Coordinates of C-alpha atoms in Angstrom, one line a residue:
Chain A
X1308 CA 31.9 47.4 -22.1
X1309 CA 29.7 50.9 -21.5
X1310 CA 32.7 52.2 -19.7
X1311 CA 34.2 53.1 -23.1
X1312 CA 31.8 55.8 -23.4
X1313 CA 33.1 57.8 -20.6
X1314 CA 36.2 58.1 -22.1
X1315 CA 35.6 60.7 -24.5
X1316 CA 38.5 62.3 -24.9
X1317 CA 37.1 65.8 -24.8
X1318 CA 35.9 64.9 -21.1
X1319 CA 38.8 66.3 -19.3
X1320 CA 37.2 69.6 -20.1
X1321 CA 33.7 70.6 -19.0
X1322 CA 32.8 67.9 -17.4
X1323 CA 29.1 67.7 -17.7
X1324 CA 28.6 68.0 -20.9
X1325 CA 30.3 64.5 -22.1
X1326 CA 28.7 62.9 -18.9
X1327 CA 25.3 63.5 -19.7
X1328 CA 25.7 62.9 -23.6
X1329 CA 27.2 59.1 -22.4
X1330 CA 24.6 58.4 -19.9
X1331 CA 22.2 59.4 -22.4
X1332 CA 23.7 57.3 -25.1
X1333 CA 23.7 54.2 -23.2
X1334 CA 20.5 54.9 -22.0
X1335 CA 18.6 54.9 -25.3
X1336 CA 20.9 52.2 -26.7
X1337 CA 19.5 49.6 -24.0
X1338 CA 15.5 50.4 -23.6
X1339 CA 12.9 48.3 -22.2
X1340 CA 15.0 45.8 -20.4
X1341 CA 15.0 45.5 -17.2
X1342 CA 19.4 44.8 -17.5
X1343 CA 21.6 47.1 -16.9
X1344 CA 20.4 50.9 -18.1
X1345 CA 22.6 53.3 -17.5
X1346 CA 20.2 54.8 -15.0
X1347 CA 20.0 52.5 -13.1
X1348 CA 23.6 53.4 -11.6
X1349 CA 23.9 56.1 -8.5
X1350 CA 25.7 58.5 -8.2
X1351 CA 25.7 59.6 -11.4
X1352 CA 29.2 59.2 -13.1
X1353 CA 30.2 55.9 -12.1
X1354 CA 30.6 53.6 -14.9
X1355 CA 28.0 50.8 -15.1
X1356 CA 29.9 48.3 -13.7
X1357 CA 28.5 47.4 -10.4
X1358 CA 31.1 47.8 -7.4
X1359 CA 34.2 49.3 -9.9
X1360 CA 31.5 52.3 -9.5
X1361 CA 34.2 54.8 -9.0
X1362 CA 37.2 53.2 -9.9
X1363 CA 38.5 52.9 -13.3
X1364 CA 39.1 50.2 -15.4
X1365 CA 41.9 52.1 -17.3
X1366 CA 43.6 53.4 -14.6
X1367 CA 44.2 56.9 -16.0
X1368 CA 44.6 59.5 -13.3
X1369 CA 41.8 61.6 -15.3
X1370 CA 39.2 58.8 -15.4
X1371 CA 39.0 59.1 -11.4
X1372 CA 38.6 62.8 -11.6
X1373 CA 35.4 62.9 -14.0
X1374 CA 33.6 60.0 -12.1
X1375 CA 33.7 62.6 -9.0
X1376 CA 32.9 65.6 -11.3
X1377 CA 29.8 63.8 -12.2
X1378 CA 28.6 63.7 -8.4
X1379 CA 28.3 67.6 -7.8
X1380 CA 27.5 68.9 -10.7
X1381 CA 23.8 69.7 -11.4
X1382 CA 23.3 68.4 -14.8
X1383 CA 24.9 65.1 -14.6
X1384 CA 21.1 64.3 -12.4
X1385 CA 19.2 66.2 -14.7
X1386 CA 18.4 62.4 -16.1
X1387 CA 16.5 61.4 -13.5
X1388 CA 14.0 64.5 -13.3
X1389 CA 13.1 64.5 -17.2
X1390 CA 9.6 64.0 -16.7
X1391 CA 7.1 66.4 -18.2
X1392 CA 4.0 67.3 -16.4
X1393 CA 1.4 64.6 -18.2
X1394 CA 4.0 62.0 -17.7
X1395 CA 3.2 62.9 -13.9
X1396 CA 0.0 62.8 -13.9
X1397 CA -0.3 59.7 -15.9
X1398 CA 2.4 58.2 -13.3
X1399 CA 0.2 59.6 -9.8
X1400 CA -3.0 57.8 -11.3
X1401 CA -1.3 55.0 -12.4
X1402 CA 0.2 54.7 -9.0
X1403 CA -3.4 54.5 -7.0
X1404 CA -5.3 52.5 -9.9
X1405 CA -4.8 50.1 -11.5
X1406 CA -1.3 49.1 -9.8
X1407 CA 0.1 46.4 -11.8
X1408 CA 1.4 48.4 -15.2
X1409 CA 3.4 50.9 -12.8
X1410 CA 7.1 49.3 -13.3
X1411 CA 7.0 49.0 -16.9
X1412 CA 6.4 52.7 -17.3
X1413 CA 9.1 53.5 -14.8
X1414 CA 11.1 51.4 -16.0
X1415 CA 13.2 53.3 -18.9
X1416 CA 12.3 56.4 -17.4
X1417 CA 12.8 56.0 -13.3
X1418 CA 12.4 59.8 -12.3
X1419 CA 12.9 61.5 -8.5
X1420 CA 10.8 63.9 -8.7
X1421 CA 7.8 62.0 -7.8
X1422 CA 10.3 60.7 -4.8
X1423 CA 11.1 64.4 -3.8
X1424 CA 7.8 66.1 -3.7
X1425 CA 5.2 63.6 -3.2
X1426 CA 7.6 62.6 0.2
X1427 CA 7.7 66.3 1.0
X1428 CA 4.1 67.0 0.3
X1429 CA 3.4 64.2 2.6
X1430 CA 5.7 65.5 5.4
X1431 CA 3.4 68.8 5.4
X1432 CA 0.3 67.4 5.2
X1433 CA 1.0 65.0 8.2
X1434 CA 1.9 68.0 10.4
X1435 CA -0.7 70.6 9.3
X1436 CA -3.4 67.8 9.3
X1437 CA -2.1 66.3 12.3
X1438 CA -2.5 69.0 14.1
X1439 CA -5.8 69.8 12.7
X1440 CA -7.2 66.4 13.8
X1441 CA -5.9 66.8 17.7
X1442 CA -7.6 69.8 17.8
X1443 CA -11.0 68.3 16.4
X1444 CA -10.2 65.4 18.9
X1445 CA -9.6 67.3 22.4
X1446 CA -12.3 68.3 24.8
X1447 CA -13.5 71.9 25.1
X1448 CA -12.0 72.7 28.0
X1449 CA -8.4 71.5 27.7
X1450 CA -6.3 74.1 25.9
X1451 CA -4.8 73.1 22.8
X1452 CA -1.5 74.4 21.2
X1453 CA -0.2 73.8 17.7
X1454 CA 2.8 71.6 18.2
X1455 CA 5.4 72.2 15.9
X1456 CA 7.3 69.0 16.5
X1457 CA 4.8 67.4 14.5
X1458 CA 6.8 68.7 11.1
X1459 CA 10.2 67.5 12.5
X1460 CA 8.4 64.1 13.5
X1461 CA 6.5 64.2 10.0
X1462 CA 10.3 64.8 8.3
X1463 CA 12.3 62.2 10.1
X1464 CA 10.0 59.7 9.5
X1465 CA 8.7 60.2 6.0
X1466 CA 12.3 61.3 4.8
X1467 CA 14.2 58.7 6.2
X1468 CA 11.4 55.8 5.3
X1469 CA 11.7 56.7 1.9
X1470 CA 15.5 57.1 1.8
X1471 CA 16.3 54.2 3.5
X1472 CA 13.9 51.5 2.7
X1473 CA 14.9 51.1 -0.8
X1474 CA 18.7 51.1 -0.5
X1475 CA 18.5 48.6 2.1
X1476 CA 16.4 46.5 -0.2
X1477 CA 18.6 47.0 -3.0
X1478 CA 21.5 45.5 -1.1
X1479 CA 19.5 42.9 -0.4
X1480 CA 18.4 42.3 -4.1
X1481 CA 21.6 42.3 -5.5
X1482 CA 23.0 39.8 -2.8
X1483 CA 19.9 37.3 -3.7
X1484 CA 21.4 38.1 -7.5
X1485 CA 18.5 40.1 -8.4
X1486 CA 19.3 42.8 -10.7
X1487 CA 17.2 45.8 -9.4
X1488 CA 18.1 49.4 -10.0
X1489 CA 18.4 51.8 -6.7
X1490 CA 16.5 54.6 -8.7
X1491 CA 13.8 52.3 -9.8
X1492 CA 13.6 51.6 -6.1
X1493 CA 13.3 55.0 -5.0
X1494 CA 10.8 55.8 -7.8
X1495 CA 8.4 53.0 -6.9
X1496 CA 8.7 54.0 -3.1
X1497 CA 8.3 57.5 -3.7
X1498 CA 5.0 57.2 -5.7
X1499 CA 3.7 54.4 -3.1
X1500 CA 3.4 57.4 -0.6
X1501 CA 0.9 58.8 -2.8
X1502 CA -2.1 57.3 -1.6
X1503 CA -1.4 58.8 1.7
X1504 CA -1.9 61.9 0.4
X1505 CA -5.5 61.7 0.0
X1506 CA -5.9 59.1 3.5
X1507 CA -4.4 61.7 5.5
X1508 CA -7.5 63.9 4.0
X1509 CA -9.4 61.4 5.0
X1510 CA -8.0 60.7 8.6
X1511 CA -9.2 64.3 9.7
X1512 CA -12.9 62.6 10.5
X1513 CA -12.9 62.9 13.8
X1514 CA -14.3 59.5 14.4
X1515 CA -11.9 56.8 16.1
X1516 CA -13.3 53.5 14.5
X1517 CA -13.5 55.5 11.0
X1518 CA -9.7 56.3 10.8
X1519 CA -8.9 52.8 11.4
X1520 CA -11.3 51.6 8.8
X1521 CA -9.0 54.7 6.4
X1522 CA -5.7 53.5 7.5
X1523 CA -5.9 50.0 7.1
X1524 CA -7.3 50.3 3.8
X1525 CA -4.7 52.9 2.7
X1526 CA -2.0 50.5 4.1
X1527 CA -3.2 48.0 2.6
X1528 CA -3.5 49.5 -1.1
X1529 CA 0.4 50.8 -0.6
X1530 CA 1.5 48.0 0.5
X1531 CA -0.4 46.0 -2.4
X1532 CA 1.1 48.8 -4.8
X1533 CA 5.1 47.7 -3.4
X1534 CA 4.2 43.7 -3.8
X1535 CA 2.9 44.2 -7.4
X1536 CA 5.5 46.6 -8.6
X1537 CA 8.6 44.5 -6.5
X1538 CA 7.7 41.1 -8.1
X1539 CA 9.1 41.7 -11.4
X1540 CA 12.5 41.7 -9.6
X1541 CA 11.8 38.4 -8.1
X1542 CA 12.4 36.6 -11.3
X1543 CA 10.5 33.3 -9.7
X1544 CA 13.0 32.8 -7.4
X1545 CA 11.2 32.0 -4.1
X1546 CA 14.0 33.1 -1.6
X1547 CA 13.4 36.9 -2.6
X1548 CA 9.9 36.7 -2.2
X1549 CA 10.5 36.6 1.3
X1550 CA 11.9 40.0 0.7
X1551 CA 8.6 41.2 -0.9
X1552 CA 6.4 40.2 2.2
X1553 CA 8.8 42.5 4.3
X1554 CA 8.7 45.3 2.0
X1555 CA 5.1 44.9 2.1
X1556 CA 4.9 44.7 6.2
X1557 CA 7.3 47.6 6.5
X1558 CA 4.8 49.9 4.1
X1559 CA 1.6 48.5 6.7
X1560 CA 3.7 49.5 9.3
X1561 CA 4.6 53.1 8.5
X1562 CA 0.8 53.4 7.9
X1563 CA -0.4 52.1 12.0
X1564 CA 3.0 54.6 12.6
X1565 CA 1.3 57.6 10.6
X1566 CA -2.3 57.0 12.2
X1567 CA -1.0 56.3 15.8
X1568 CA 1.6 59.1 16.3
X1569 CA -0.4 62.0 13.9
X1570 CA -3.8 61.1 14.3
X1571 CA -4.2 59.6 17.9
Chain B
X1200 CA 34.8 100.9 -18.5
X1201 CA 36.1 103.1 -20.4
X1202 CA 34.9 102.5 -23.7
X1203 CA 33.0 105.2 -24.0
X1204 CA 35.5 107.2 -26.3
X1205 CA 33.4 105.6 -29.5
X1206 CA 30.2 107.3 -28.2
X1207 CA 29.5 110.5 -29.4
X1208 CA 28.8 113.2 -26.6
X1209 CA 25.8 114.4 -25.8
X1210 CA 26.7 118.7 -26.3
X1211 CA 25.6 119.7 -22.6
X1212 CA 27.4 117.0 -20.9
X1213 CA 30.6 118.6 -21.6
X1214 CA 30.4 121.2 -19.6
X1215 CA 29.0 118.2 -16.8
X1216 CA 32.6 116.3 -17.7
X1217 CA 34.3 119.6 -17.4
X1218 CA 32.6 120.3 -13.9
X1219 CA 33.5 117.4 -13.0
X1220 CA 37.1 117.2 -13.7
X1221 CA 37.7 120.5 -12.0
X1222 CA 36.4 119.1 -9.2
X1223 CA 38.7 116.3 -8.8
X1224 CA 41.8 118.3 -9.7
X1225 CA 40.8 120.4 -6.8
X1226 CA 40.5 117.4 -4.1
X1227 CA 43.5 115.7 -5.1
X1228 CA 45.2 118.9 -5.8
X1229 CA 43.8 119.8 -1.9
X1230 CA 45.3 116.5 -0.6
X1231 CA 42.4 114.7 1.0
X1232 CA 39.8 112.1 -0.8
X1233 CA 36.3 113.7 -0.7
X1234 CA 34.4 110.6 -1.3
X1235 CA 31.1 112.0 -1.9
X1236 CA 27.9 110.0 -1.9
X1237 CA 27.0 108.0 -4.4
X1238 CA 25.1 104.7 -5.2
X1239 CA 28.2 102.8 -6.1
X1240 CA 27.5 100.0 -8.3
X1241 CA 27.6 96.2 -6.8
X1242 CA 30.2 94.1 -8.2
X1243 CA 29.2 92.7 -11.5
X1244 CA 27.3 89.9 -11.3
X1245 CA 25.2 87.5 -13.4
X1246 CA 22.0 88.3 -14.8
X1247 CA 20.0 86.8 -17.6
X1248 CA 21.1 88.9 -20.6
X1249 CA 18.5 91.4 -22.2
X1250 CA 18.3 91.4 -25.8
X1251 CA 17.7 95.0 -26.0
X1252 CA 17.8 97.9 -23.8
X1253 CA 17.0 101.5 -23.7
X1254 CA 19.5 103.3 -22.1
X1255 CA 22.8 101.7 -23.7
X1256 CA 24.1 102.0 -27.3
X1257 CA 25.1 98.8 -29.6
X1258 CA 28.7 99.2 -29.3
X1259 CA 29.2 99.6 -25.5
X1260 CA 29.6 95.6 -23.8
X1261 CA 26.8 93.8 -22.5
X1262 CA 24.7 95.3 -20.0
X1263 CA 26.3 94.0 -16.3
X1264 CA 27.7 96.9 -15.9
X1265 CA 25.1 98.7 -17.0
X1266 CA 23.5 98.9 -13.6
X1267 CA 24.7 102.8 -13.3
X1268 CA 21.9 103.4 -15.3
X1269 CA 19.9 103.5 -12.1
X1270 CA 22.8 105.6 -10.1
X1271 CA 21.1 108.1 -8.2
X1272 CA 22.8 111.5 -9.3
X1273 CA 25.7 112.7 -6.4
X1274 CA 24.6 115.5 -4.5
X1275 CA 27.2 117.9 -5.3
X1276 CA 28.4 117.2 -9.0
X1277 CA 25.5 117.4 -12.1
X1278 CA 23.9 114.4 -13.5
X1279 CA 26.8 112.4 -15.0
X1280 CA 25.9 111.3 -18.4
X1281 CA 26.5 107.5 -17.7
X1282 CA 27.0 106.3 -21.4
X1283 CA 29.7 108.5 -22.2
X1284 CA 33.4 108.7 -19.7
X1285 CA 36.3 111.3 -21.0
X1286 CA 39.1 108.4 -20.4
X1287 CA 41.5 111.4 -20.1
X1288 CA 40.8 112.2 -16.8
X1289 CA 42.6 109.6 -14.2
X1290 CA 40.5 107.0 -12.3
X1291 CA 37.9 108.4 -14.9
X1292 CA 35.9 105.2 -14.4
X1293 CA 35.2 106.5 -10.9
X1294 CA 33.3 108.9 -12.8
X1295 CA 30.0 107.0 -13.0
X1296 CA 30.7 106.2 -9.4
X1297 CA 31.0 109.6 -7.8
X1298 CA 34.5 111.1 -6.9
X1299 CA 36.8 109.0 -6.0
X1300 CA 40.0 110.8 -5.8
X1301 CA 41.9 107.2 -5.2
X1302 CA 45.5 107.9 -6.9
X1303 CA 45.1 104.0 -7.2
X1304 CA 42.7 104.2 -9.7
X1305 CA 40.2 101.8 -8.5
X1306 CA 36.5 102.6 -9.1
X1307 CA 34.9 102.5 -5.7
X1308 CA 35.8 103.5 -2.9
X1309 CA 33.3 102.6 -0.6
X1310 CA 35.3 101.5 2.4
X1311 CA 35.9 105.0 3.1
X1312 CA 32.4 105.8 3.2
X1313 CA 30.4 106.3 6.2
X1314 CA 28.4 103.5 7.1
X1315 CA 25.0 105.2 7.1
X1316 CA 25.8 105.9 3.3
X1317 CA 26.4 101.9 3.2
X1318 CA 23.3 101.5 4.9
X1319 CA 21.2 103.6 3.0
X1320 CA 22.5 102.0 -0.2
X1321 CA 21.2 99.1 1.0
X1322 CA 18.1 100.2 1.9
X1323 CA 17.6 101.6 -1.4
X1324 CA 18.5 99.0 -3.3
X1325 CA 16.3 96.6 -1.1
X1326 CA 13.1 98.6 -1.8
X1327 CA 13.9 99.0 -5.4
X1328 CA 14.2 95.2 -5.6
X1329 CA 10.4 94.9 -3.8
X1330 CA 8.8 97.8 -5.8
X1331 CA 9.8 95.1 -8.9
X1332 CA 8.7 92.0 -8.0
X1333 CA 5.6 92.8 -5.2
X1334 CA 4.3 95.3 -6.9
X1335 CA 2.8 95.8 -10.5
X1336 CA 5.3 96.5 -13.0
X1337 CA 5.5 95.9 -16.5
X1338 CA 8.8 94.5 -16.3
X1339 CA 7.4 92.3 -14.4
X1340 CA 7.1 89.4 -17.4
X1341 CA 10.8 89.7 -19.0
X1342 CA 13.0 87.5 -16.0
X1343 CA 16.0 89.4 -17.4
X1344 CA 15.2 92.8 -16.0
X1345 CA 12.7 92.0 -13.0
X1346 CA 15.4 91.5 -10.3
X1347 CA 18.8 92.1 -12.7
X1348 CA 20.1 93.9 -9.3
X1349 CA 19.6 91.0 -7.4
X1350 CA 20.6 90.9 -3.5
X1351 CA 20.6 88.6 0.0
X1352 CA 19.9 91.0 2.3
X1353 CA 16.5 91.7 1.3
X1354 CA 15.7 87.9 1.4
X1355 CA 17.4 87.5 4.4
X1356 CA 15.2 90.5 6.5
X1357 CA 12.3 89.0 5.4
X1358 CA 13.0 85.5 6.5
X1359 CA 14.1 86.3 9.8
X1360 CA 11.6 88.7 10.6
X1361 CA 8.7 85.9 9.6
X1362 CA 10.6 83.6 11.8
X1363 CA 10.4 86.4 14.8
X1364 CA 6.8 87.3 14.3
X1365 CA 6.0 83.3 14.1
X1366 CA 7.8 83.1 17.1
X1367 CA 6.5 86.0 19.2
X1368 CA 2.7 84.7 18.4
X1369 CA 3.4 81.2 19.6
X1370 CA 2.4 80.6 23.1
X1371 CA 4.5 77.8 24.1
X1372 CA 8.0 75.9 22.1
X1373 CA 8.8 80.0 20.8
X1374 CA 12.4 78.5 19.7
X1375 CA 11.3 75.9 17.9
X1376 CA 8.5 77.7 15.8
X1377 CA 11.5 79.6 14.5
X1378 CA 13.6 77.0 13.9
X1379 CA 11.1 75.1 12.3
X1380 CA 10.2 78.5 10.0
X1381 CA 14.0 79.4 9.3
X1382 CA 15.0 75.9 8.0
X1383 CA 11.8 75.7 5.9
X1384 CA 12.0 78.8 4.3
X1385 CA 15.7 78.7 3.4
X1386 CA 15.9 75.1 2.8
X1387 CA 12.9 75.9 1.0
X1388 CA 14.2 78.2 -1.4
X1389 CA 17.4 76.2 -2.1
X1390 CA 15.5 73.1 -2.9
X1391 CA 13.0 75.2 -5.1
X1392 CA 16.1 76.3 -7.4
X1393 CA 17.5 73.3 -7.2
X1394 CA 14.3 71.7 -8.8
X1395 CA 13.9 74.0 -11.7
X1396 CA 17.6 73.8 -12.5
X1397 CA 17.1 69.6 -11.9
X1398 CA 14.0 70.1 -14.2
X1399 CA 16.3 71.6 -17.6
X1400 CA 15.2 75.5 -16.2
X1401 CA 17.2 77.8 -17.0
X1402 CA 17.8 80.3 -14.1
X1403 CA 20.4 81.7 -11.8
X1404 CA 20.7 80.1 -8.7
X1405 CA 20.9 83.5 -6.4
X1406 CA 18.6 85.2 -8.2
X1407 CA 15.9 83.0 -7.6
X1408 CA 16.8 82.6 -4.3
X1409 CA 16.4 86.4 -4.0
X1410 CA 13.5 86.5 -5.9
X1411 CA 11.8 83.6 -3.5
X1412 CA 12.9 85.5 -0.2
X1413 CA 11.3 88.9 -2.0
X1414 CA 8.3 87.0 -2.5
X1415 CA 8.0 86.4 0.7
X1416 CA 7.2 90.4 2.0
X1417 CA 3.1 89.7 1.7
X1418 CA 3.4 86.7 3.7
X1419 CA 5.7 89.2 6.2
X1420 CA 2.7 91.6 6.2
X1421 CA 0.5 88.8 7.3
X1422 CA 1.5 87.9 9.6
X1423 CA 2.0 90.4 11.6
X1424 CA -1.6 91.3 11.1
X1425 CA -2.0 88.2 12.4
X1426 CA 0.0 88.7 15.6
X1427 CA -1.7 92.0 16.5
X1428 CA -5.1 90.6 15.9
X1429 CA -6.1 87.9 16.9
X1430 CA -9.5 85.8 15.5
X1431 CA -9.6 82.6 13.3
X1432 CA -11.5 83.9 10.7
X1433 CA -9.7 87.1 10.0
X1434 CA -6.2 84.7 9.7
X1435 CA -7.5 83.0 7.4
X1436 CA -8.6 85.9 5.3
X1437 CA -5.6 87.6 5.5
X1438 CA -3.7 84.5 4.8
X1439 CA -5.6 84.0 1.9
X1440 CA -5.1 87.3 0.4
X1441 CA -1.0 87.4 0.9
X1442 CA -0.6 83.9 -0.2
X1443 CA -2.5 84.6 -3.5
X1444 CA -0.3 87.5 -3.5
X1445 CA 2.9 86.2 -3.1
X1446 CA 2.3 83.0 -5.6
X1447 CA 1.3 85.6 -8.1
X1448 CA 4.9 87.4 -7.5
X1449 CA 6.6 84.4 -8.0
X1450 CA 4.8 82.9 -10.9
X1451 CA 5.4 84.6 -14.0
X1452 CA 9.4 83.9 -12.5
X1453 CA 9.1 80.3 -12.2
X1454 CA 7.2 79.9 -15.4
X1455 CA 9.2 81.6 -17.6
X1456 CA 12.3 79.9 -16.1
X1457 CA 11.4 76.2 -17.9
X1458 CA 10.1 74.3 -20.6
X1459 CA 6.1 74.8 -20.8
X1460 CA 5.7 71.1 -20.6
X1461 CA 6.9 70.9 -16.9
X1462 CA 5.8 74.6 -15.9
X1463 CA 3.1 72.5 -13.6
X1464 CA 6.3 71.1 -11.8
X1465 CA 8.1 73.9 -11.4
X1466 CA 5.6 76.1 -9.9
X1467 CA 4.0 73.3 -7.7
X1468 CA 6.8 73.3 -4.9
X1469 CA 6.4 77.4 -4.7
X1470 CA 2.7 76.9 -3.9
X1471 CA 3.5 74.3 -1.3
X1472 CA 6.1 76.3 0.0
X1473 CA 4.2 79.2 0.7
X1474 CA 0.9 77.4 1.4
X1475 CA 2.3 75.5 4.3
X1476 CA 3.8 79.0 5.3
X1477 CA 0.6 80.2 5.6
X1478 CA -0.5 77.3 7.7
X1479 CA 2.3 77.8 10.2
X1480 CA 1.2 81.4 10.4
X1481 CA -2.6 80.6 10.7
X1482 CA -2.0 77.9 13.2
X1483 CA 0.6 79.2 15.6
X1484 CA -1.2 80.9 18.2

């Protein structure tokens, strides 16, 4: 039914243009539902119909082209960066306290910035202060060098977490019937890592028994932050609950994987 | 190229023009192609437009090509007037160029050229684009004219060479602290465009890119100051001082490039860029 709008027939042209003005259309026409918006569906350019993502339901050989045009060109994911800086803000504290209004904001609005940077912020902040806390941590007389590994560590880890985790879990969603949105996903994984931002601050304290006390609390807030903001998508059914409590392990786990391997 | 037959001349240049096009009857006349030196133009390329500018007249086309306006003179001719070109004279858009007695007619001819004069162009060009965006300038503000003669080699030097002088002051893993540098700082700029251009900015992608890798000379500077010396507390002072100055270079860039509203998110990733930089530098030892 919201395929029709991609069929401009002006879109054989530019390209972007009429692919952003339909996504945007069908964006603002369904708000503040949790059913199908329009940006919920990645890549961008595929029409909203679940797996006939990049097929056609017309047929014509240009339909095919534009739903591939829409992939590499820049502005068709403009939509899921249009966040100002207050919106940010409001979305970091929001993210750390209080925990439970997070998916309703995100909702109409699911944005990857917050994915991108607070991830990448993260991946430096584990290496530099990684490294930092060793060095606090070894004896005077054994030599200390700054290992650089420690980024490519930091990057696998916190890259492919972040990357990963949701899609599996949005595969898993859909199968249990659940209608969750990949970038909702990403979004609410992305800003989960935030608290680790200020933990890993807090992990430099050279004292062993204190950086457990840190990291279990900070696990336990992120992992509280994924249950609360997950639920929604449960829709009472108890069988996807199940998938909650994993979701909720996997974030405790990342956090005894950053304290053991970067802060030993 | 040519359009210049609307423009009225200026009454010494004449005699320039005349100069000039007794010179090239006499090389072609004489048989062999005299290329003489000259800061040949780079191919046109994309630049925010100016709305005004001083040195060209309303009815000549938009100002890409108007990069001959910083020509340096050829050694042998007088200063060609740039906004004016006799068309009478053949391959007179060579004029602006130098002599280029190519019976062809194409503009440059800078494959015949020897390769110091390449390199030296280069050269030039590369420490005209730093003198803009290091250094105080009062263009500094108007994105259009701060680096309008973009270029990658400049970028690229200064990359590698923060990569080497990483790599000489690390003790042990010397291939992977370059690696680790390289693939952060040019990733690094790539994903910085990217984000201002995902963020509605409005900028070219290789001139930001260029304008990144220039901003990157103070951190250069750095750290090889931190390589020759070698105490804590001077790195960190130093470090200090060149990343303040590079983030400075690059900000009036990055915030002119987007919508006020998200300038904080645009300029964030620089800073984070070149603060974990200055990490790497302080810590590698």
């Amino acid at each position: 039914m919201e395929a029709g709008y991609t069929s401009l027939p002006a879109s054989q042209l530019a390209g972007s243009v009429p692919a952003i003005v339909a996504e945007e259309n069908q964006g603002r026409a369904i708000v503040g539902t949790l059913h199908k918006t329009n940006l919920q569906t990645f890549p961008p350019g595929s029409s909203a119909s679940g797996y006939q993502a990049l097929g056609t339901p017309h047929g014509e050989d240009g339909q095919t082209t534009i739903a591939w045009n829409g992939l590499f060109n820049i502005s068709s994911y403009q939509p899921y960066f249009n966040i100002d800086t207050d919106i940010m803000f409001d979305r970091l504290i929001s993210s750390v306290y209080p925990m439970n209004d997070f998916y309703r904001k995100v909702d109409a609005n699911p944005d990857l910035y917050g994915l991108v940077w607070i991830s990448t912020t993260l991946v430096f902040i584990l290496a530099v202060l990684g490294n930092w806390a060793t060095y606090l941590m070894t004896k005077p007389d054994v030599s200390w060098n700054f290992d650089v590994n420690y980024v490519n560590w930091a990057a696998c880890a916190i890259y492919g977490y972040v990357l990963a985790v949701p899609v599996a879990f949005y595969f898993l969603l859909r199968y249990f019937g659940s209608n969750a949105g990949l970038v909702q996903l990403w979004c609410i994984w992305g800003y989960s890592l935030f608290i680790f931002i200020p933990g890993a601050l807090l992990l430099v304290i050279p004292v062993e028994i204190l950086r457990w006390i840190i990291i279990l609390c900070v696990g336990s807030a992120s992992a509280y932050f994924i249950t609360l903001n997950l639920k929604p998508y449960t829709d009472g059914h108890h069988d996807r609950i199940l998938l909650v409590i994993c979701a909720a392990v996997l974030q405790f786990a990342l956090a005894i994987f950053i304290k053991m391997f970067f802060f030993a | 190229m040519s359009h210049g037959d609307t423009i009225p001349l200026h009454p010494s240049s004449q005699s320039d023009i005349d100069e000039i096009e007794n010179l090239i009857y006499d090389s072609v006349q004489s048989g062999h192609a005299s290329v003489l030196p000259a800061r040949a133009p780079s191919p046109p390329r994309a630049s925010i437009p100016v709305s005004s500018s001083p040195f060209i007249n309303s009815n000549v086309p938009p100002p890409s090509y108007q990069k001959v306006t910083a020509a340096k003179p050829p050694p042998v001719p007088a200063v060609v007037p740039v906004s004016s070109v006799d068309p009478s004279v053949p391959g007179g858009a060579g004029l602006r160029q130098g002599i280029s007695s190519d019976a062809f007619g194409s503009p440059t001819n800078t494959l015949t050229e020897p390769v110091w004069d390449t390199v030296k162009r280069d050269l030039s060009r590369i420490v005209s684009n730093l003198k803009l965006v290091v250094f105080p300038n009062p263009y500094r503000e108007d994105p259009g004219k701060a680096l309008r003669d973009w270029d990658l080699w400049g970028p690229f030097f200064f990359i590698i060479f923060l990569g080497l002088t990483l790599s000489w002051s690390a003790s042990v893993k010397k291939s992977e602290v370059f690696a680790v540098a390289f693939a952060v700082l040019a990733a690094g700029a790539v994903i910085l465009t990217l984000n201002v251009l995902l963020l509605g900015g409005h900028i070219i992608f290789f001139q930001s890119l260029s304008l990144l890798g220039y901003c990157l000379f103070p951190l250069d500077v750095g750290a090889l100051i931190c390589l020759l010396k070698d105490s804590v507390v001077l790195k960190l002072i130093i470090v200090s001082v060149t990343l303040a100055w590079s983030s400075w270079a690059a900000y009036p860039f990055m915030s002119a490039a987007v919508n006020p509203r998200r300038k904080a998110l645009a300029l964030y990733p620089v800073f984070l860029l070149y603060i974990s930089v200055g990490f790497l530098i302080i810590a590698v030892d």
